[in-house]
Every structure is written in structure tokens, then in C-alpha cells.
CSV table of C-alpha atoms in Angstrom, one decimal:
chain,number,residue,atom,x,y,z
A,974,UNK,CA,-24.8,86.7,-56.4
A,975,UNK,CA,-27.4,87.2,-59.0
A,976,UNK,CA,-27.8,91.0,-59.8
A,977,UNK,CA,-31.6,92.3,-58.9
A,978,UNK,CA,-33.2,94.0,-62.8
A,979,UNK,CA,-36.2,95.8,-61.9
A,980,UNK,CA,-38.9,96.2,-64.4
A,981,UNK,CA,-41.1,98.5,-64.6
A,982,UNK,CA,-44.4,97.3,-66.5
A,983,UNK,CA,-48.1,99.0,-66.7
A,984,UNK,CA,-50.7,96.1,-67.2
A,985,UNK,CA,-53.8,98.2,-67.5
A,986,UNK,CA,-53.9,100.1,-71.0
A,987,UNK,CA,-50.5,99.8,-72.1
A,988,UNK,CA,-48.7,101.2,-75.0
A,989,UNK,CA,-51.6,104.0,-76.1
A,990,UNK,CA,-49.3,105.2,-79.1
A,991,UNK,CA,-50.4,101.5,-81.0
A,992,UNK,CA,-53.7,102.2,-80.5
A,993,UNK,CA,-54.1,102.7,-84.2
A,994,UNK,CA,-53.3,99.3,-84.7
A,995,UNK,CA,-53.9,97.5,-81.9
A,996,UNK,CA,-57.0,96.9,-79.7
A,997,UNK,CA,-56.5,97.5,-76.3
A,998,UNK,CA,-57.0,93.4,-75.7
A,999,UNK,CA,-53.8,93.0,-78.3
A,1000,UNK,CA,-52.0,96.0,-76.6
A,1001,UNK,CA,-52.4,94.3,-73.1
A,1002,UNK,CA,-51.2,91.0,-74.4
A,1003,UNK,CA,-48.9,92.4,-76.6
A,1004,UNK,CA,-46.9,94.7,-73.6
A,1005,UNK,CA,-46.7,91.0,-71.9
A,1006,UNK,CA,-45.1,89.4,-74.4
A,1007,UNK,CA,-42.5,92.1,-74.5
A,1008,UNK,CA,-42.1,91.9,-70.7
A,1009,UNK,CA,-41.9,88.0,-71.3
A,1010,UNK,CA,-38.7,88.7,-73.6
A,1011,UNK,CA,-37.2,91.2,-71.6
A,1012,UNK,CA,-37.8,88.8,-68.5
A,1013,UNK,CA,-36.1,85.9,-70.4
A,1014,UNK,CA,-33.1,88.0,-71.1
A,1015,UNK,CA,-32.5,89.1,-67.9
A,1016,UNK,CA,-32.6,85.6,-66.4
A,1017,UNK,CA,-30.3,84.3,-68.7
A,1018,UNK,CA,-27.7,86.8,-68.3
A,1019,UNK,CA,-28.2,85.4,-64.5
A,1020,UNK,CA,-30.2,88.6,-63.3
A,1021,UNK,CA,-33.1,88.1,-60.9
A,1022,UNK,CA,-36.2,90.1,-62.3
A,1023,UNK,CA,-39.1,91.6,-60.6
A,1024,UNK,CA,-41.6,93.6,-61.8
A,1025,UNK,CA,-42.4,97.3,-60.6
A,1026,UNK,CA,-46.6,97.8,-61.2
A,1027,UNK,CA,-48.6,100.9,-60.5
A,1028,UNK,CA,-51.2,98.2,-60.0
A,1029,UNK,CA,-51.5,94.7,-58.1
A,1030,UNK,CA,-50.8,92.3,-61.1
A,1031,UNK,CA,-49.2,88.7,-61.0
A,1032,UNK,CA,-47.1,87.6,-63.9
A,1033,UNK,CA,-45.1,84.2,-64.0
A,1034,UNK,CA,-44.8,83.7,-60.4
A,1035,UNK,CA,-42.7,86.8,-60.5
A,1036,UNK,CA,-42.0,88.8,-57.6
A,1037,UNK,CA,-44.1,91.8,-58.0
A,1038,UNK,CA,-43.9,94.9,-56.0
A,1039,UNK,CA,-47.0,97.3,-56.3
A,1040,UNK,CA,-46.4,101.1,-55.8
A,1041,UNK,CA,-49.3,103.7,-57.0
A,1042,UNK,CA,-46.9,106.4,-57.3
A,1043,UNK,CA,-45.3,107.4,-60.2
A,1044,UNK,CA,-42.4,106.1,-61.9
A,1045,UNK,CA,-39.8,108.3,-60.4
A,1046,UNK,CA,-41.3,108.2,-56.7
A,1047,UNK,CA,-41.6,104.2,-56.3
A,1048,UNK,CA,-37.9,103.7,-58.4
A,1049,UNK,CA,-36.1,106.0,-56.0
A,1050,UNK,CA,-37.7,104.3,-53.0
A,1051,UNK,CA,-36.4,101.3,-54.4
A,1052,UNK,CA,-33.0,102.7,-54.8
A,1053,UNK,CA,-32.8,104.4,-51.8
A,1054,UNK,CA,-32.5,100.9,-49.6
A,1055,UNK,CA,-30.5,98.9,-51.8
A,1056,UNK,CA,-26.8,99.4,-51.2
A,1057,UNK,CA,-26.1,96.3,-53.7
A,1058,UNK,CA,-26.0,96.5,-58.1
A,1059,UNK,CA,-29.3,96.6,-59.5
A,1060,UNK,CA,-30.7,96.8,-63.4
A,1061,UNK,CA,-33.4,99.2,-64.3
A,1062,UNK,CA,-34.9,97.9,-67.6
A,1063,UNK,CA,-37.8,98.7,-69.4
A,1064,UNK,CA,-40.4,96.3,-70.6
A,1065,UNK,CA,-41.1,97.8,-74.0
A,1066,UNK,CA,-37.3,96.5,-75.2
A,1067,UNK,CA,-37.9,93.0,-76.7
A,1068,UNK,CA,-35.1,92.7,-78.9
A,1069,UNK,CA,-33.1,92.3,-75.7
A,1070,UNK,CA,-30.4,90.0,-75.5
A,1071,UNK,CA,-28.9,87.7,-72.6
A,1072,UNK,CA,-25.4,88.7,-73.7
A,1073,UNK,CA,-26.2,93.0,-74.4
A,1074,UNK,CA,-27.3,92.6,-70.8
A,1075,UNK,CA,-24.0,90.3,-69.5
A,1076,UNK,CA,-21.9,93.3,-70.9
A,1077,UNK,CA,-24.0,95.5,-69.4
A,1078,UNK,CA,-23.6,94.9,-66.0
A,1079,UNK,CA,-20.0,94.0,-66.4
A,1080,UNK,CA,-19.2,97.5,-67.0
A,1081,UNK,CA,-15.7,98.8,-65.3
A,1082,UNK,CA,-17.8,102.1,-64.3
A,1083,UNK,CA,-20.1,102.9,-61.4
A,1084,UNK,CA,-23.0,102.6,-63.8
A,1085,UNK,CA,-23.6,102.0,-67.5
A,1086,UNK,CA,-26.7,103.9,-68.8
A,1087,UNK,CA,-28.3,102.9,-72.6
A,1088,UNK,CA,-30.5,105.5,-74.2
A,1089,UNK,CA,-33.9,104.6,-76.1
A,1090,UNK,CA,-34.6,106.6,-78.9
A,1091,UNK,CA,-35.4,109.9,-79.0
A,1092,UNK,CA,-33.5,110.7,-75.6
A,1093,UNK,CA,-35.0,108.5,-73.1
A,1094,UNK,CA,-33.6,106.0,-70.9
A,1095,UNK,CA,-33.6,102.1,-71.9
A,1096,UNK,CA,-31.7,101.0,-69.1
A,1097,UNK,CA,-29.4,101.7,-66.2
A,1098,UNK,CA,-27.1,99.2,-64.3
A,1099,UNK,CA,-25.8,100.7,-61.1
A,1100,UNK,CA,-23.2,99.1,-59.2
A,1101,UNK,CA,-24.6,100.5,-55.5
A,1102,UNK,CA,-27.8,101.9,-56.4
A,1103,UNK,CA,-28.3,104.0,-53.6
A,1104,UNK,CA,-25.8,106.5,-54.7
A,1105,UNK,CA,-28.2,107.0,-57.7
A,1106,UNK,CA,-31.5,108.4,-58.2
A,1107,UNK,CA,-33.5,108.5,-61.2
A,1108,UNK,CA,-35.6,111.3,-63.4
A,1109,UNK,CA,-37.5,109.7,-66.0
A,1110,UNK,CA,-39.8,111.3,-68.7
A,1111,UNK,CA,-38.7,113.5,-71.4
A,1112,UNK,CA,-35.2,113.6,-71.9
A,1113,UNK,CA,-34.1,111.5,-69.2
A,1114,UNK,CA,-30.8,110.5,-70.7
A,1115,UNK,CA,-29.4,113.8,-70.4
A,1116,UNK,CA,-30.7,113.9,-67.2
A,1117,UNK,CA,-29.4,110.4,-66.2
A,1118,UNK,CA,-26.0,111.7,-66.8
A,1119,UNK,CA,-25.7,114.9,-65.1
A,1120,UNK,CA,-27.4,112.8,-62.1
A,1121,UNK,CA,-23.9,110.5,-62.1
A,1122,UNK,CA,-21.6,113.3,-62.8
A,1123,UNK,CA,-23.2,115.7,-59.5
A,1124,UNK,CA,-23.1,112.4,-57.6
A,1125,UNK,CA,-19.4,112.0,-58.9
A,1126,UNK,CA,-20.1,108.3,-60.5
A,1127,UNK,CA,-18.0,107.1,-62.9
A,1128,UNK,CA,-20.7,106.4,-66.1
A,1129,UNK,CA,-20.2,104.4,-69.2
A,1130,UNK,CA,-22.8,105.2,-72.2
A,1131,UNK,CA,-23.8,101.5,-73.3
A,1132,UNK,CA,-23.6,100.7,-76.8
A,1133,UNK,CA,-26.7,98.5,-77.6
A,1134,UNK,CA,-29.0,98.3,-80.7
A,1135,UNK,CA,-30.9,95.7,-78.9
A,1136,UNK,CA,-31.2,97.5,-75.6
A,1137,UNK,CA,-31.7,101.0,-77.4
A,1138,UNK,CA,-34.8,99.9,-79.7
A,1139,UNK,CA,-38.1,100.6,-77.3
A,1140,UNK,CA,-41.3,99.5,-79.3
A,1141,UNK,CA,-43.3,103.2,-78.8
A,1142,UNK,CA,-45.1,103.2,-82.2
A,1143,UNK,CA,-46.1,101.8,-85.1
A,1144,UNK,CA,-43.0,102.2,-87.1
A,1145,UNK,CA,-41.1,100.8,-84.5
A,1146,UNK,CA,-42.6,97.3,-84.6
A,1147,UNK,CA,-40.2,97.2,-88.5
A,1148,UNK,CA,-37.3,96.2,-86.2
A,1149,UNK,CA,-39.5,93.9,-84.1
A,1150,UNK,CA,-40.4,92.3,-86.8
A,1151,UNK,CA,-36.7,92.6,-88.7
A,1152,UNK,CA,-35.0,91.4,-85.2
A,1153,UNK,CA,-37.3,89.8,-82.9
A,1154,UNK,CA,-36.8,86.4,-81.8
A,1155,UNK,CA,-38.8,86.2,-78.8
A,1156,UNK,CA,-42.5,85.9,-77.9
A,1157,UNK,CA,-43.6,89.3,-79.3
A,1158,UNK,CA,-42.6,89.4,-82.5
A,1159,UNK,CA,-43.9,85.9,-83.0
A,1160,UNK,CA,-47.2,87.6,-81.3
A,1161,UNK,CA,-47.1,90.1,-83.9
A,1162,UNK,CA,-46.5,87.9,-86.8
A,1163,UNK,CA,-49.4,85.8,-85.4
A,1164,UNK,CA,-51.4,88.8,-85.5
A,1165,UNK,CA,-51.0,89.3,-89.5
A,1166,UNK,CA,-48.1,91.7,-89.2
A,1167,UNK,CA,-45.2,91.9,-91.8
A,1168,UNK,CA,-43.0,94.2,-93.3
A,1169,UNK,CA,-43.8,96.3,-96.6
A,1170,UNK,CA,-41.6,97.9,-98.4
A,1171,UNK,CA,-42.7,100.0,-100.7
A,1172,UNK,CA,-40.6,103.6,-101.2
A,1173,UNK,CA,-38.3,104.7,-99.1
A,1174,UNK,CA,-37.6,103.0,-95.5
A,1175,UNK,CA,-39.4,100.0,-94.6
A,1176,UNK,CA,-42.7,99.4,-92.8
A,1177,UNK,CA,-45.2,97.4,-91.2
A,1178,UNK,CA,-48.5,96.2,-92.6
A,1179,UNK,CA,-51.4,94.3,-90.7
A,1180,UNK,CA,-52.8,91.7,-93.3
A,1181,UNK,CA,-56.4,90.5,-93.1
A,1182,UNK,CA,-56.5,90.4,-89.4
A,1183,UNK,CA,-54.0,87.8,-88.8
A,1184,UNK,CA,-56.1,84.9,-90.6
A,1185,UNK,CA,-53.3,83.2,-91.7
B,960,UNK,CA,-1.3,95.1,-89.7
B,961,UNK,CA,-4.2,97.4,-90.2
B,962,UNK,CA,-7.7,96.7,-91.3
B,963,UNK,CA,-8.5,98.7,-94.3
B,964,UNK,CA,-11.7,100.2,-94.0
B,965,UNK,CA,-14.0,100.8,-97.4
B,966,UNK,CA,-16.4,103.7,-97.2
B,967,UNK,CA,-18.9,104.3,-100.2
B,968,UNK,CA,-19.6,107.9,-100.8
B,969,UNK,CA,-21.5,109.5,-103.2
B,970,UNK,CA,-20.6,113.3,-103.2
B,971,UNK,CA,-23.0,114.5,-105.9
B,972,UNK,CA,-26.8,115.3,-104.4
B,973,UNK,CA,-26.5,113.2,-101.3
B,974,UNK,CA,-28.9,112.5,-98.5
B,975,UNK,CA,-32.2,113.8,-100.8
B,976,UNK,CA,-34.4,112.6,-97.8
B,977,UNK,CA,-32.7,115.3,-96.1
B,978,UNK,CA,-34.4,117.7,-98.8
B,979,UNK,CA,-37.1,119.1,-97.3
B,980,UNK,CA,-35.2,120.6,-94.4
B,981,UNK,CA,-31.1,120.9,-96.1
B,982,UNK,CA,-30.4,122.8,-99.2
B,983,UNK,CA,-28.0,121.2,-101.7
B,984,UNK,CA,-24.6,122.7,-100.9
B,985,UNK,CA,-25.9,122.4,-97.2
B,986,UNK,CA,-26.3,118.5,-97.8
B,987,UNK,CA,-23.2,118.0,-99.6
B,988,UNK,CA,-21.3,119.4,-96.7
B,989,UNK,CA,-23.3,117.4,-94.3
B,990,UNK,CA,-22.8,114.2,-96.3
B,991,UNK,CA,-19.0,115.4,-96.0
B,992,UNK,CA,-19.1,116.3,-92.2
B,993,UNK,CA,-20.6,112.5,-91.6
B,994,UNK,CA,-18.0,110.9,-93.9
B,995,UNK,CA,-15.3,112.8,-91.7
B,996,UNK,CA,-16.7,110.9,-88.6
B,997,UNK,CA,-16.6,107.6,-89.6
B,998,UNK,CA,-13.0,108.3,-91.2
B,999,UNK,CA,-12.2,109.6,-87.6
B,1000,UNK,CA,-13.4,106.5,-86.1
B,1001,UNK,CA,-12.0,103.9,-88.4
B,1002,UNK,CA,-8.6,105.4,-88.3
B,1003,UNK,CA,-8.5,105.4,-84.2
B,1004,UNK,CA,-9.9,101.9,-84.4
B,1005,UNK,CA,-6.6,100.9,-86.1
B,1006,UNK,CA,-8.5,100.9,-89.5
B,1007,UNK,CA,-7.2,102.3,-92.4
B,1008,UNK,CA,-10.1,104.1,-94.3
B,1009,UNK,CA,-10.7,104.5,-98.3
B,1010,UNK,CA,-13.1,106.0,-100.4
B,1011,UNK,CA,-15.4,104.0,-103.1
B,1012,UNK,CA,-16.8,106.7,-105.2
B,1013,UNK,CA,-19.2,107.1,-108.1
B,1014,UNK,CA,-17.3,110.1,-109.1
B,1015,UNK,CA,-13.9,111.3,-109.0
B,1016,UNK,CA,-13.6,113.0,-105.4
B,1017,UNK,CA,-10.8,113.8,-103.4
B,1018,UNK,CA,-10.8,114.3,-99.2
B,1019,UNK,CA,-8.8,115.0,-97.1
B,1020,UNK,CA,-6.1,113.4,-99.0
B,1021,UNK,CA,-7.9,109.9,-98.7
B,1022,UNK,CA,-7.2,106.9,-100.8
B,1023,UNK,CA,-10.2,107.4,-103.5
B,1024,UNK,CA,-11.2,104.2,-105.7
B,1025,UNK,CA,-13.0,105.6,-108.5
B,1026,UNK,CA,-15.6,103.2,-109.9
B,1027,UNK,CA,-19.0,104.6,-111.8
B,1028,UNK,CA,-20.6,101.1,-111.4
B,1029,UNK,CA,-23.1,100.0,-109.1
B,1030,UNK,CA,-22.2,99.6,-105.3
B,1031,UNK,CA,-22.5,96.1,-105.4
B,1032,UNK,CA,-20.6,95.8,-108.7
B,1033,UNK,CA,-17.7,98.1,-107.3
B,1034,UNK,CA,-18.0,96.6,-103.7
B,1035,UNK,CA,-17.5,93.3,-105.2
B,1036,UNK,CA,-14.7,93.4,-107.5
B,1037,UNK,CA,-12.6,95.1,-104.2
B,1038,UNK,CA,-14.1,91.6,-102.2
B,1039,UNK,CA,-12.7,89.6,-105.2
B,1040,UNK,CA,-8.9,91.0,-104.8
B,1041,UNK,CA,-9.0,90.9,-100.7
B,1042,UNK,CA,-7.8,88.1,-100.0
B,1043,UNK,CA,-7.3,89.4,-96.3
B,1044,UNK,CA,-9.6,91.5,-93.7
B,1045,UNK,CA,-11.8,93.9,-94.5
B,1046,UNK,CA,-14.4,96.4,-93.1
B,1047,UNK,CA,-17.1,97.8,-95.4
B,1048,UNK,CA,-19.1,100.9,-93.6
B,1049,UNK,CA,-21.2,103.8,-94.7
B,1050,UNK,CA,-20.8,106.7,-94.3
B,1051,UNK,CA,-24.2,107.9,-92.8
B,1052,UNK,CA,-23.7,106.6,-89.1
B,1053,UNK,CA,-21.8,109.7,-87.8
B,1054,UNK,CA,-22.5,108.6,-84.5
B,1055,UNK,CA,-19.9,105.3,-85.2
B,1056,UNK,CA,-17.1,105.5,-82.3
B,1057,UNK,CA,-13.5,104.1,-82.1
B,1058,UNK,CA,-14.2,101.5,-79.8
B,1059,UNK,CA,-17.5,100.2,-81.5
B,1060,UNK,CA,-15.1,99.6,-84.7
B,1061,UNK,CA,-12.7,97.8,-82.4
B,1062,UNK,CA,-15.2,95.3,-80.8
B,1063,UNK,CA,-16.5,94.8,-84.7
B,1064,UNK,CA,-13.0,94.2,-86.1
B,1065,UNK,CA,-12.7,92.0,-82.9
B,1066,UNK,CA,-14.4,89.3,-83.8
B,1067,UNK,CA,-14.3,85.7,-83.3
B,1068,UNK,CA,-16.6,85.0,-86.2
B,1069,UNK,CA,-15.5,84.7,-90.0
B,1070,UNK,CA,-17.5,88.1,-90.2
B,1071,UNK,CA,-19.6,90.6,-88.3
B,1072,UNK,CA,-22.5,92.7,-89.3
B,1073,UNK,CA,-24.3,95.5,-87.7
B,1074,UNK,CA,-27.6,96.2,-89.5
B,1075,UNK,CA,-29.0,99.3,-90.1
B,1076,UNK,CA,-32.4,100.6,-89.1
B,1077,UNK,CA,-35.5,99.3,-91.6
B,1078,UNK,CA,-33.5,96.0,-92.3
B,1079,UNK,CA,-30.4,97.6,-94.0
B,1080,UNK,CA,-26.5,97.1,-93.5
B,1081,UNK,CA,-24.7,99.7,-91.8
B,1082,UNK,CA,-20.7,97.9,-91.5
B,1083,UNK,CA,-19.7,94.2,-92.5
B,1084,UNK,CA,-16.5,93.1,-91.1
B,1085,UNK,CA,-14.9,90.3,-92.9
B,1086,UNK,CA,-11.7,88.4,-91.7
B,1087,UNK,CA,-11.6,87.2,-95.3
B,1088,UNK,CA,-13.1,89.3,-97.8
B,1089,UNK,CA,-12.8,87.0,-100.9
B,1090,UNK,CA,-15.1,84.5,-99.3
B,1091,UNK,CA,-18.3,86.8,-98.9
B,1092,UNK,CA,-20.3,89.1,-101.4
B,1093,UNK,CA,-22.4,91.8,-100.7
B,1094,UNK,CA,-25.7,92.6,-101.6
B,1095,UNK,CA,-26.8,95.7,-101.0
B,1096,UNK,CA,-30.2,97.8,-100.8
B,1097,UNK,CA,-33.8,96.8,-100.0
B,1098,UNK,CA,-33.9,94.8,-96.4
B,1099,UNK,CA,-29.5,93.6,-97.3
B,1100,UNK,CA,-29.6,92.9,-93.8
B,1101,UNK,CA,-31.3,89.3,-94.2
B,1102,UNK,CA,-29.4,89.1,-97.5
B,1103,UNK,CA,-26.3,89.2,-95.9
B,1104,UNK,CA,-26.7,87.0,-93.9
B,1105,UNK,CA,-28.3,84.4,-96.2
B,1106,UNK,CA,-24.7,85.0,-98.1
B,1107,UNK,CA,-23.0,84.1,-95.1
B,1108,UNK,CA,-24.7,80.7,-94.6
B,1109,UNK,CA,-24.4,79.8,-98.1
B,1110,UNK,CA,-21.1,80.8,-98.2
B,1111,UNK,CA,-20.2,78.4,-94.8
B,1112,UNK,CA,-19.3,81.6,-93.2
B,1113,UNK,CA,-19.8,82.1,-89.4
B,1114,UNK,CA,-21.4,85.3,-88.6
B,1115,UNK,CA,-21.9,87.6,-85.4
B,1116,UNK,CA,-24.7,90.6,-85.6
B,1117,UNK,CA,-22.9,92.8,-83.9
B,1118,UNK,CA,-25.1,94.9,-81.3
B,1119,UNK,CA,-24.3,98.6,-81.7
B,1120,UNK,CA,-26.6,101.4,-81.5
B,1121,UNK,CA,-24.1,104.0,-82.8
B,1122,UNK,CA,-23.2,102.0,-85.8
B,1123,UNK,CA,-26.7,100.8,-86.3
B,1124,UNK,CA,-28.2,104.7,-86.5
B,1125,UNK,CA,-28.0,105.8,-90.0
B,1126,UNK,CA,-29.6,109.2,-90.7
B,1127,UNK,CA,-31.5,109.0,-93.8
B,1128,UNK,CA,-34.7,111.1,-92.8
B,1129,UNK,CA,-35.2,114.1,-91.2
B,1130,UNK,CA,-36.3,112.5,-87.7
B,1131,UNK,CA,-33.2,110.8,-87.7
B,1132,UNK,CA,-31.1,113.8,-86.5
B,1133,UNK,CA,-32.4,113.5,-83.5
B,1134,UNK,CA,-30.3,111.5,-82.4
B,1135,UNK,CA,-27.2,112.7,-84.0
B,1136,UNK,CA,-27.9,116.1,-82.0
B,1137,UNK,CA,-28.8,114.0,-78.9
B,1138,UNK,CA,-25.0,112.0,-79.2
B,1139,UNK,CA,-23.2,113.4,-82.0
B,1140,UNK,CA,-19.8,114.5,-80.9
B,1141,UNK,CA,-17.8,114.9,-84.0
B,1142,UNK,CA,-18.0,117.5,-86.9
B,1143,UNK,CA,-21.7,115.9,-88.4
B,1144,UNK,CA,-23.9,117.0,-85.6
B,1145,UNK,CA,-21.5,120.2,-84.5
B,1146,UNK,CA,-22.6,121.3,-88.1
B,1147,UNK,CA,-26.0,120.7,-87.6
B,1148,UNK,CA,-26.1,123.0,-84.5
B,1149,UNK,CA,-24.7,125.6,-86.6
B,1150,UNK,CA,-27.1,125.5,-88.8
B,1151,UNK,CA,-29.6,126.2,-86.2
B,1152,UNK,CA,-31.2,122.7,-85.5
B,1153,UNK,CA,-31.8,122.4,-82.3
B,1154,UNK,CA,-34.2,119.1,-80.3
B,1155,UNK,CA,-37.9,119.8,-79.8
B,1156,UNK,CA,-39.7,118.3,-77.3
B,1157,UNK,CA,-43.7,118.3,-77.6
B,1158,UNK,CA,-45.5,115.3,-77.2
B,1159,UNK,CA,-44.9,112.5,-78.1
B,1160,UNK,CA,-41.0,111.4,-79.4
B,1161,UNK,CA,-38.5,114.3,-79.4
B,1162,UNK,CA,-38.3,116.0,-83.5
B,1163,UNK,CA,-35.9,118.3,-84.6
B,1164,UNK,CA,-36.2,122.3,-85.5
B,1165,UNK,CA,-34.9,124.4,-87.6
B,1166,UNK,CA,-34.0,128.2,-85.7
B,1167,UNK,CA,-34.0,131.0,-87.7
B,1168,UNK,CA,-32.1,129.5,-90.6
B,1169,UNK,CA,-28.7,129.3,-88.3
B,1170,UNK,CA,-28.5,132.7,-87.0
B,1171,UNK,CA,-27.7,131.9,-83.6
């Protein structure tokens, strides 16, 4: 039975921290292109995504379910009525790979949790997700784990460049570019974007406006 | 038979990114701290760690191989007498664990390579060491594995976030205080850095100079 990977996604005026490099037209299509990768992955690794929107929005003949609440509210509802495994993933985590997300949910625990950067939450594969509930914002990782350990679930910490690498701002697109084999770096290269690297760690330039 | 495990160290004015918020003796004992955590890891991955240094340096009564040559001089004249395995991995990714080493060393590929972040190489396993050479600085990362392909060499990218986090920059200890365990990030904490969360991505502070 294919495991369930829910994905959150915000179509209307995603990713606000590019703003000083992308237009909100480029932001839009650029969040979908990331959703596409992570979408891709999950499939391959014989998941069944569906997306999660704050706002009626069709993508791919996906399954979409629409919840105005906020994250937290509308993933916990989820959770609450699905005894089964399920994925959470996010869909700013294109570097994502079909086999980081086989090991993932072939973990020997009750769930395997992979941080983003600074603290957050990239993912979370639970085994029966209605023992779980999640807290997301801030530093939900540390809150992700004291959630298992109260609810006495056995928790791996997943070890995953891929998975761990959310695209939140400009510097982060360097590993996009770097990594990215999917639809979103080629978007960004499209785009004009490549690496400089001048003094000290790498970054990203945009040249010219993407004529290429 | 055990994998020896070569660490480059330089223990004179290390980590100068690290300036603006570490004194000199302060970064010299952090450098040391992090080189203590990857020796840790390597050695309860099976490995058997030794030091390449610039300078004449002795720890913890560590094998030392003094050579005042470039790293990709020194690194390649070892790779030249190995005709066996061989594990090259810095010693700024204090975050490595035991069983990320093991998965590396694992491998079914002729060798295995966890980049770093901004295109850089954080560990190269080889099964045969005299087949490959490195070349290291700038974006190594794509070099590596350019050496690889000319060399007829299969190669893995091995997907690890706790190999792939080097701390270079002051933002990076973020995530050493988020999921250090060892002696690098207990260090830090007595030194008085502790997360900050305002908006945008968690940062680090600096209390009161340590006086906790």
C-alpha cells in the first residue's frame, strides 16, 4: 500500500523572503516548480501525494484538500483520522530525492523527523499518524520531538542533506543551483541565475534578466 | 580491517570567519573541540583517525603526518601510497555521527562524497585511494566529481546533513547548538551562545561573554 505524503503548499504569494529577487509572478511559478520536484520524489519512492492549500488551487490533477485554517489546525485534523503511515513534507525542499524519501519511511521507529535549517521541520513520516500531532513555526524541531517522546513514540532524527535544505532565501538558492536536478533549478537557471564566487562562500547572481 | 580516516587540521589561527564573534585562543580551542568530534565519530565508525597538519601538532596522542605543503599536495602524496580504503574528512562538521561514517564507508560505489555547503567537500570515501585525486577549495564539489568520471570511478553523493554542515561563519552555529551533542557545541554553550529567535531564520547570541 502506497504511503499517503501530504504537502503543504501556499499558491497565492509564496516565498516573501525572495522578494528581492523575484517578482511575485517568478515567486508563484517558482514555489510550483519546487512543489513539482518534491511531488516527483514522493511518487517515485511509491508515496501518493496530495496537496494541503489554504486556498482552492488545482495542480496536476492532484488531489487537493482546501483548509483556511492555519497550518497546524488543518494538519492535525488530518492526522487525527488517519490511523495508517503518512509523510508530511514541505514544498520548498527541491533537492529531494526518491531514495532520501524510501529511507525515510522505512525507518525501524514510530516516526523519523528531518530538520530544515535553522530549527524547523522538513519532514515527518509517522507510522500511525494519529498518535502524532504537530506544532509548526519557530522551532518546531524541538518541539516535534518532545511531541513523540510525551506520546511515548519511538523517533529517529533523519539524516538528509537533500530533505534538510528548504529554499527560504536568497543564499539558499547556491545549493539549488549547486544540487538541483529538477524543474526549479532549471527554472532558476532559465531565469539568469548562477553561482558567483567571489570571497568567501559562494553565491548567487541574477544576470541580465535571464536573456540568455 | 579498519578504514583509516585522514583529517586535515590546521591548529594555528583557525576558523578566522569565526573572528568577529571568537577570540584567538577561543577559536583555537573550538577548532580543537570540533576536531575531537569527528575523531569520536570516525573511531566508533570502525575508522581509524590521523591528523594531516601544516604544523607539527600533537592530540590526544593521534597519529600526526606533518606536511607544510598545500592540502592538495599533502592529501595527494598520502592518495599515492594508499593502495587500500580511505576516508578523507574535515574537521569542521562537528555535527558528523558514527553511523553517518558507517553508511559512507558502506558503500557500493568505488567512492562516496558528501559535499559541503556552497559547493565544497566535506568527506570522500575511497575503496581505493590510489585511483582518485583530490582537488580541493573553490566549488571541489563538482571537481571531485569530474575526477571521478575521468578517473572511471563510480561515485555515490552521499546524502547527509550532519556531514554536509560545516561551520565556517558565524550563522553556522546555529545548527551546531541546535544538534551538537559532543564537546564542539557543549563548548559553545559555555561560552554563552545561546539560539535567537526574531524574525526571520534563527541567529545565534553571545550572553554576557559566558558568565552563565
Amino acid at each position: 500500500m502506497s504511503v499517503p505524503a501530504l504537502i503543504p503548499f501556499k499558491p497565492r504569494n509564496p516565498k516573501t523572503r525572495l522578494s528581492c529577487i523575484l517578482e511575485l509572478p517568478e515567486r508563484e511559478k517558482f514555489a510550483q516548480m519546487m512543489l513539482c520536484d518534491v511531488v516527483v520524489a514522493a511518487r517515485e519512492a511509491g508515496c501518493e501525494p496530495f496537496i494541503l492549500g489554504t486556498e482552492p488551487f488545482s495542480f496536476n490533477g492532484l488531489r487537493v484538500v482546501h483548509d483556511p485554517r492555519g497550518l497546524n489546525e488543518s494538519i492535525n485534523a488530518i492526522l487525527e483520522v488517519t490511523p495508517g503511515p503518512l509523510l508530511i513534507i514541505m514544498a520548498d525542499i527541491p533537492l529531494v530525492s526518491a531514495s532520501a524519501v524510501r529511507r525515510m519511511i522505512t525507518t525501524k521507529a514510530d516516526l523519523s523527523i528531518t530538520p530544515g535549517r535553522g530549527g524547523g521541520t522538513n519532514a515527518i513520516y509517522l507510522s500511525c499518524a494519529s498518535r502524532f500531532h504537530v506544532n509548526y513555526y519557530g522551532m518546531s524541531f524541538a518541539k516535534h520531538l518532545h511531541i513523540a517522546e510525551e506520546s511515548g513514540l519511538s523517533c529517529e532524527v533523519f539524516d538528509s542533506f537533500l530533505i534538510h535544505t528548504d529554499i527560504d532565501e536568497k543564499e539558499d538558492l547556491v545549493e539549488l543551483l549547486i544540487h538541483g536536478k529538477g524543474m526549479s533549478g532549471e527554472y532558476l537557471r532559465e531565469l539568469g541565475f548562477v553561482l558567483s564566487a567571489d570571497k568567501g562562500r559562494v553565491g548567487v547572481v541574477r544576470e541580465k534578466d535571464g536573456q540568455e
